[in-house]
Amino acid sequence: MVRPSAALLEVFSSWKGGAIQVQNNVKLKTRLDIILNRPEKKNCLSGEMMKQFGQQVEKFSNEENAVIVVSGVGKSFCSGADLGLIKDISDQKLGVDMFEYMSSILSLLHFSPAISIAKIHGHALGGATEICSATDIRIAHSTSKIAFFQSKMGIVPSWGGAEYLEKIMGRGKALAAMGRANVMSAEEAKKQGYVDFVFETDEEADSFINQIASSGLAVTKAQKAMLNAVKKGKEEQKTILQQVWNGETHRKALQKQLDAVVKK
C-alpha cells in the first residue's frame, strides 16, 4: 500500500466520487484490469479515487498477472484530476506531497513484472497522460484526443509521468508536446511515437492485448524481464533465458514447428 501524507489524505477525504476498480479479467485470466470509474466526470480523479489507487498497488505485482490494462468507463479514458481538488492542494508542500504519492504509485505500475497497457478512448488529458506514460504500451481508439495540458495550467507533469516521457517519444518530441500542450489525435500521437497501436473497436483492442499474452504467463512476463535485463548485462539476460529455455511452452512450440515441417 502507498499512503499519502496526513495533510494530503485530509484533502482527499473532502473530494468523494468515483472508484478505482482493480480486478481480474473474466475472459483472460492472466490479465489484471485497472478501471477508472467516474464516467459522469470523464473519469477525472477525485481524492477518493487517488486514495483507492494507493490502496490497490499490491495487486500490480501479483505473480499471476501477465498483462495489466488501464482503462476508463464511459466516453473517456480520463480527464486528469478534479480541478477543485487541485485548487485545494495548490499549497506548494501539498503539491510536492501529491507528486511523491502519485509518482510512487505509477512507478509500481511501470516496474511491475507484468506488461502494462493503457487502453485509451475519448479524452486523455493532463494527469491522464502521466498514467499512460507509466505503462509499457499505449493503445488508443481512432477518435481519441490526447494532450499534455500541464503547461496550460502553469505547472509541469506532477504525478511522475515526465520520468517516462523522454524514453517514449525522445527528448525533442516530449518537450514539444509538453510545451505546446496541443490536442493530438490518436494517429498524430502514433506518429509522434506516443501511441503504439490505434484500434477501431474494443474487439480489435482486446485481440491486440490477447496476442501479447498469448504465449502464457511465464513467457509473456519474460519478454519484459529480458528488455529490463539488457540494461544490466549479459549475465542477467542469461538468467532470464534459462527461465524459459526448454520450458513447457518452448518444447510445445518447437514440436509444433517440427511437425509442420514434416507435413510439408
GROMACS .gro file of C-alpha atoms in nm:
model
  264
    1MET     CA    1   0.000   0.000   0.000
    2VAL     CA    2   0.116   0.353  -0.081
    3ARG     CA    3  -0.002   0.605   0.176
    4PRO     CA    4  -0.049   0.979   0.120
    5SER     CA    5   0.078   1.225   0.380
    6ALA     CA    6  -0.165   1.306   0.660
    7ALA     CA    7  -0.223   1.655   0.518
    8LEU     CA    8  -0.288   1.520   0.168
    9LEU     CA    9  -0.519   1.249   0.300
   10GLU     CA   10  -0.724   1.515   0.477
   11VAL     CA   11  -0.778   1.696   0.147
   12PHE     CA   12  -0.852   1.371  -0.035
   13SER     CA   13  -1.126   1.295   0.218
   14SER     CA   14  -1.315   1.607   0.112
   15TRP     CA   15  -1.337   1.501  -0.251
   16LYS     CA   16  -1.562   1.198  -0.293
   17GLY     CA   17  -1.693   1.024  -0.600
   18GLY     CA   18  -1.583   0.757  -0.840
   19ALA     CA   19  -1.375   0.445  -0.786
   20ILE     CA   20  -1.058   0.268  -0.897
   21GLN     CA   21  -1.160  -0.091  -0.969
   22VAL     CA   22  -0.878  -0.345  -0.983
   23GLN     CA   23  -0.997  -0.688  -1.090
   24ASN     CA   24  -0.902  -0.997  -1.287
   25ASN     CA   25  -1.039  -1.012  -1.639
   26VAL     CA   26  -1.309  -1.273  -1.690
   27LYS     CA   27  -1.201  -1.376  -2.041
   28LEU     CA   28  -0.822  -1.363  -1.996
   29LYS     CA   29  -0.720  -1.498  -1.656
   30THR     CA   30  -0.367  -1.356  -1.670
   31ARG     CA   31  -0.499  -1.002  -1.733
   32LEU     CA   32  -0.549  -0.756  -1.449
   33ASP     CA   33  -0.779  -0.463  -1.524
   34ILE     CA   34  -0.739  -0.122  -1.357
   35ILE     CA   35  -1.062   0.061  -1.433
   36LEU     CA   36  -1.112   0.434  -1.375
   37ASN     CA   37  -1.481   0.462  -1.291
   38ARG     CA   38  -1.626   0.811  -1.273
   39PRO     CA   39  -1.793   0.844  -1.612
   40GLU     CA   40  -2.012   1.141  -1.517
   41LYS     CA   41  -1.689   1.345  -1.474
   42LYS     CA   42  -1.498   1.189  -1.767
   43ASN     CA   43  -1.313   0.980  -1.507
   44CYS     CA   44  -1.122   1.275  -1.362
   45LEU     CA   45  -0.963   1.153  -1.040
   46SER     CA   46  -1.125   1.257  -0.714
   47GLY     CA   47  -0.947   1.245  -0.380
   48GLU     CA   48  -1.126   0.921  -0.304
   49MET     CA   49  -1.001   0.767  -0.629
   50MET     CA   50  -0.643   0.875  -0.563
   51LYS     CA   51  -0.663   0.719  -0.219
   52GLN     CA   52  -0.800   0.395  -0.365
   53PHE     CA   53  -0.520   0.390  -0.622
   54GLY     CA   54  -0.265   0.372  -0.341
   55GLN     CA   55  -0.462   0.103  -0.159
   56GLN     CA   56  -0.466  -0.127  -0.465
   57VAL     CA   57  -0.099  -0.117  -0.570
   58GLU     CA   58  -0.006  -0.452  -0.415
   59LYS     CA   59  -0.215  -0.621  -0.685
   60PHE     CA   60   0.011  -0.476  -0.956
   61SER     CA   61   0.294  -0.714  -0.866
   62ASN     CA   62   0.081  -1.028  -0.835
   63GLU     CA   63   0.274  -1.317  -0.992
   64GLU     CA   64  -0.039  -1.430  -1.179
   65ASN     CA   65  -0.050  -1.114  -1.394
   66ALA     CA   66   0.089  -1.138  -1.747
   67VAL     CA   67  -0.064  -0.807  -1.857
   68ILE     CA   68  -0.215  -0.510  -1.671
   69VAL     CA   69  -0.464  -0.298  -1.865
   70VAL     CA   70  -0.564   0.052  -1.753
   71SER     CA   71  -0.892   0.180  -1.900
   72GLY     CA   72  -1.180   0.414  -1.827
   73VAL     CA   73  -1.558   0.369  -1.804
   74GLY     CA   74  -1.791   0.567  -2.030
   75LYS     CA   75  -1.692   0.813  -2.300
   76SER     CA   76  -1.337   0.895  -2.190
   77PHE     CA   77  -1.022   0.738  -2.053
   78CYS     CA   78  -0.954   1.015  -1.802
   79SER     CA   79  -0.950   1.396  -1.796
   80GLY     CA   80  -0.684   1.426  -1.526
   81ALA     CA   81  -0.756   1.527  -1.168
   82ASP     CA   82  -1.062   1.704  -1.035
   83LEU     CA   83  -0.988   2.077  -1.071
   84GLY     CA   84  -1.147   2.151  -0.734
   85LEU     CA   85  -0.912   1.902  -0.573
   86ILE     CA   86  -0.614   2.060  -0.748
   87LYS     CA   87  -0.724   2.400  -0.617
   88ASP     CA   88  -0.734   2.262  -0.264
   89ILE     CA   89  -0.379   2.129  -0.290
   90SER     CA   90  -0.233   2.441  -0.455
   91ASP     CA   91  -0.010   2.489  -0.148
   92GLN     CA   92   0.348   2.404  -0.255
   93LYS     CA   93   0.402   2.146   0.022
   94LEU     CA   94   0.081   1.964  -0.073
   95GLY     CA   95   0.183   1.974  -0.440
   96VAL     CA   96   0.511   1.801  -0.354
   97ASP     CA   97   0.323   1.552  -0.134
   98MET     CA   98   0.097   1.467  -0.427
   99PHE     CA   99   0.399   1.424  -0.656
  100GLU     CA  100   0.561   1.182  -0.411
  101TYR     CA  101   0.237   0.989  -0.365
  102MET     CA  102   0.124   0.956  -0.727
  103SER     CA  103   0.476   0.903  -0.866
  104SER     CA  104   0.522   0.613  -0.621
  105ILE     CA  105   0.200   0.453  -0.748
  106LEU     CA  106   0.291   0.498  -1.115
  107SER     CA  107   0.642   0.367  -1.052
  108LEU     CA  108   0.497   0.044  -0.911
  109LEU     CA  109   0.278   0.014  -1.220
  110HIS     CA  110   0.573   0.082  -1.452
  111PHE     CA  111   0.809  -0.163  -1.281
  112SER     CA  112   0.551  -0.437  -1.236
  113PRO     CA  113   0.670  -0.774  -1.376
  114ALA     CA  114   0.361  -0.773  -1.599
  115ILE     CA  115   0.340  -0.586  -1.930
  116SER     CA  116   0.126  -0.278  -1.864
  117ILE     CA  117  -0.104  -0.132  -2.129
  118ALA     CA  118  -0.306   0.191  -2.135
  119LYS     CA  119  -0.624   0.141  -2.337
  120ILE     CA  120  -0.719   0.497  -2.432
  121HIS     CA  121  -1.050   0.619  -2.567
  122GLY     CA  122  -1.218   0.959  -2.567
  123HIS     CA  123  -1.002   1.209  -2.382
  124ALA     CA  124  -0.668   1.152  -2.207
  125LEU     CA  125  -0.571   1.490  -2.070
  126GLY     CA  126  -0.321   1.629  -1.822
  127GLY     CA  127  -0.259   1.381  -1.542
  128ALA     CA  128  -0.418   1.106  -1.752
  129THR     CA  129  -0.119   1.124  -1.988
  130GLU     CA  130   0.108   1.058  -1.690
  131ILE     CA  131  -0.082   0.739  -1.610
  132CYS     CA  132  -0.049   0.638  -1.977
  133SER     CA  133   0.320   0.727  -1.984
  134ALA     CA  134   0.387   0.495  -1.690
  135THR     CA  135   0.263   0.195  -1.888
  136ASP     CA  136   0.476  -0.012  -2.126
  137ILE     CA  137   0.235   0.015  -2.419
  138ARG     CA  138  -0.029   0.269  -2.516
  139ILE     CA  139  -0.315   0.180  -2.750
  140ALA     CA  140  -0.580   0.431  -2.849
  141HIS     CA  141  -0.918   0.435  -3.022
  142SER     CA  142  -0.903   0.623  -3.351
  143THR     CA  143  -1.122   0.903  -3.212
  144SER     CA  144  -0.909   0.960  -2.900
  145LYS     CA  145  -0.781   1.305  -2.806
  146ILE     CA  146  -0.455   1.323  -2.610
  147ALA     CA  147  -0.295   1.634  -2.461
  148PHE     CA  148  -0.024   1.720  -2.208
  149PHE     CA  149  -0.218   2.015  -2.066
  150GLN     CA  150   0.003   2.079  -1.763
  151SER     CA  151   0.182   2.380  -1.912
  152LYS     CA  152  -0.153   2.547  -1.983
  153MET     CA  153  -0.221   2.520  -1.611
  154GLY     CA  154   0.114   2.684  -1.534
  155ILE     CA  155   0.272   2.365  -1.398
  156VAL     CA  156   0.478   2.063  -1.509
  157PRO     CA  157   0.379   1.694  -1.500
  158SER     CA  158   0.304   1.644  -1.131
  159TRP     CA  159   0.247   1.269  -1.095
  160GLY     CA  160   0.592   1.149  -1.204
  161GLY     CA  161   0.499   1.092  -1.570
  162ALA     CA  162   0.784   1.306  -1.703
  163GLU     CA  163   1.024   1.030  -1.594
  164TYR     CA  164   0.898   0.807  -1.876
  165LEU     CA  165   0.809   1.056  -2.149
  166GLU     CA  166   1.156   1.122  -2.289
  167LYS     CA  167   1.219   0.748  -2.326
  168ILE     CA  168   0.887   0.707  -2.509
  169MET     CA  169   0.899   1.000  -2.753
  170GLY     CA  170   1.256   1.126  -2.749
  171ARG     CA  171   1.361   1.449  -2.579
  172GLY     CA  172   1.265   1.689  -2.857
  173LYS     CA  173   0.919   1.547  -2.922
  174ALA     CA  174   0.850   1.518  -2.549
  175LEU     CA  175   0.939   1.882  -2.486
  176ALA     CA  176   0.734   1.993  -2.787
  177ALA     CA  177   0.428   1.801  -2.665
  178MET     CA  178   0.468   1.936  -2.311
  179GLY     CA  179   0.533   2.294  -2.423
  180ARG     CA  180   0.270   2.318  -2.697
  181ALA     CA  181   0.007   2.131  -2.494
  182ASN     CA  182  -0.172   2.069  -2.823
  183VAL     CA  183  -0.452   1.818  -2.857
  184MET     CA  184  -0.331   1.519  -3.060
  185SER     CA  185  -0.545   1.270  -3.243
  186ALA     CA  186  -0.464   0.903  -3.198
  187GLU     CA  187  -0.293   0.893  -3.537
  188GLU     CA  188  -0.086   1.203  -3.463
  189ALA     CA  189   0.015   1.060  -3.124
  190LYS     CA  190   0.118   0.742  -3.305
  191LYS     CA  191   0.332   0.941  -3.550
  192GLN     CA  192   0.495   1.116  -3.255
  193GLY     CA  193   0.580   0.778  -3.104
  194TYR     CA  194   0.350   0.811  -2.804
  195VAL     CA  195   0.077   0.568  -2.911
  196ASP     CA  196   0.180   0.219  -3.023
  197PHE     CA  197  -0.143   0.090  -3.179
  198VAL     CA  198  -0.467   0.252  -3.299
  199PHE     CA  199  -0.787   0.048  -3.284
  200GLU     CA  200  -1.141   0.092  -3.414
  201THR     CA  201  -1.334  -0.146  -3.187
  202ASP     CA  202  -1.300  -0.297  -2.840
  203GLU     CA  203  -1.273  -0.637  -3.005
  204GLU     CA  204  -0.972  -0.517  -3.203
  205ALA     CA  205  -0.812  -0.376  -2.888
  206ASP     CA  206  -0.872  -0.695  -2.692
  207SER     CA  207  -0.732  -0.903  -2.977
  208PHE     CA  208  -0.411  -0.697  -2.966
  209ILE     CA  209  -0.387  -0.745  -2.587
  210ASN     CA  210  -0.460  -1.117  -2.613
  211GLN     CA  211  -0.183  -1.158  -2.871
  212ILE     CA  212   0.068  -1.003  -2.631
  213ALA     CA  213  -0.033  -1.253  -2.361
  214SER     CA  214  -0.076  -1.548  -2.599
  215SER     CA  215   0.248  -1.726  -2.501
  216GLY     CA  216   0.130  -1.778  -2.147
  217LEU     CA  217   0.212  -1.627  -1.811
  218ALA     CA  218   0.582  -1.708  -1.774
  219VAL     CA  219   0.687  -1.636  -2.132
  220THR     CA  220   0.489  -1.311  -2.155
  221LYS     CA  221   0.647  -1.177  -1.837
  222ALA     CA  222   0.989  -1.295  -1.957
  223GLN     CA  223   0.966  -1.063  -2.260
  224LYS     CA  224   0.956  -0.757  -2.033
  225ALA     CA  225   1.215  -0.907  -1.799
  226MET     CA  226   1.451  -0.958  -2.094
  227LEU     CA  227   1.429  -0.594  -2.203
  228ASN     CA  228   1.494  -0.489  -1.845
  229ALA     CA  229   1.789  -0.731  -1.827
  230VAL     CA  230   1.957  -0.572  -2.130
  231LYS     CA  231   2.039  -0.270  -1.916
  232LYS     CA  232   2.208  -0.491  -1.658
  233GLY     CA  233   2.430  -0.700  -1.883
  234LYS     CA  234   2.465  -1.049  -2.031
  235GLU     CA  235   2.458  -1.238  -1.703
  236GLU     CA  236   2.113  -1.101  -1.624
  237GLN     CA  237   1.995  -1.183  -1.976
  238LYS     CA  238   2.122  -1.541  -1.942
  239THR     CA  239   1.924  -1.578  -1.620
  240ILE     CA  240   1.601  -1.479  -1.797
  241LEU     CA  241   1.679  -1.710  -2.088
  242GLN     CA  242   1.732  -2.004  -1.853
  243GLN     CA  243   1.388  -1.947  -1.703
  244VAL     CA  244   1.210  -2.022  -2.031
  245TRP     CA  245   1.456  -2.226  -2.242
  246ASN     CA  246   1.337  -2.588  -2.268
  247GLY     CA  247   1.032  -2.495  -2.063
  248GLU     CA  248   0.692  -2.646  -2.141
  249THR     CA  249   0.590  -2.360  -2.373
  250HIS     CA  250   0.922  -2.378  -2.558
  251ARG     CA  251   0.902  -2.756  -2.604
  252LYS     CA  252   0.542  -2.745  -2.730
  253ALA     CA  253   0.615  -2.461  -2.974
  254LEU     CA  254   0.925  -2.636  -3.105
  255GLN     CA  255   0.739  -2.964  -3.154
  256LYS     CA  256   0.457  -2.784  -3.335
  257GLN     CA  257   0.705  -2.629  -3.577
  258LEU     CA  258   0.882  -2.962  -3.633
  259ASP     CA  259   0.550  -3.135  -3.702
  260ALA     CA  260   0.462  -2.867  -3.955
  261VAL     CA  261   0.793  -2.919  -4.136
  262VAL     CA  262   0.737  -3.294  -4.150
  263LYS     CA  263   0.390  -3.248  -4.302
  264LYS     CA  264   0.539  -3.035  -4.582
   0.00000   0.00000   0.00000
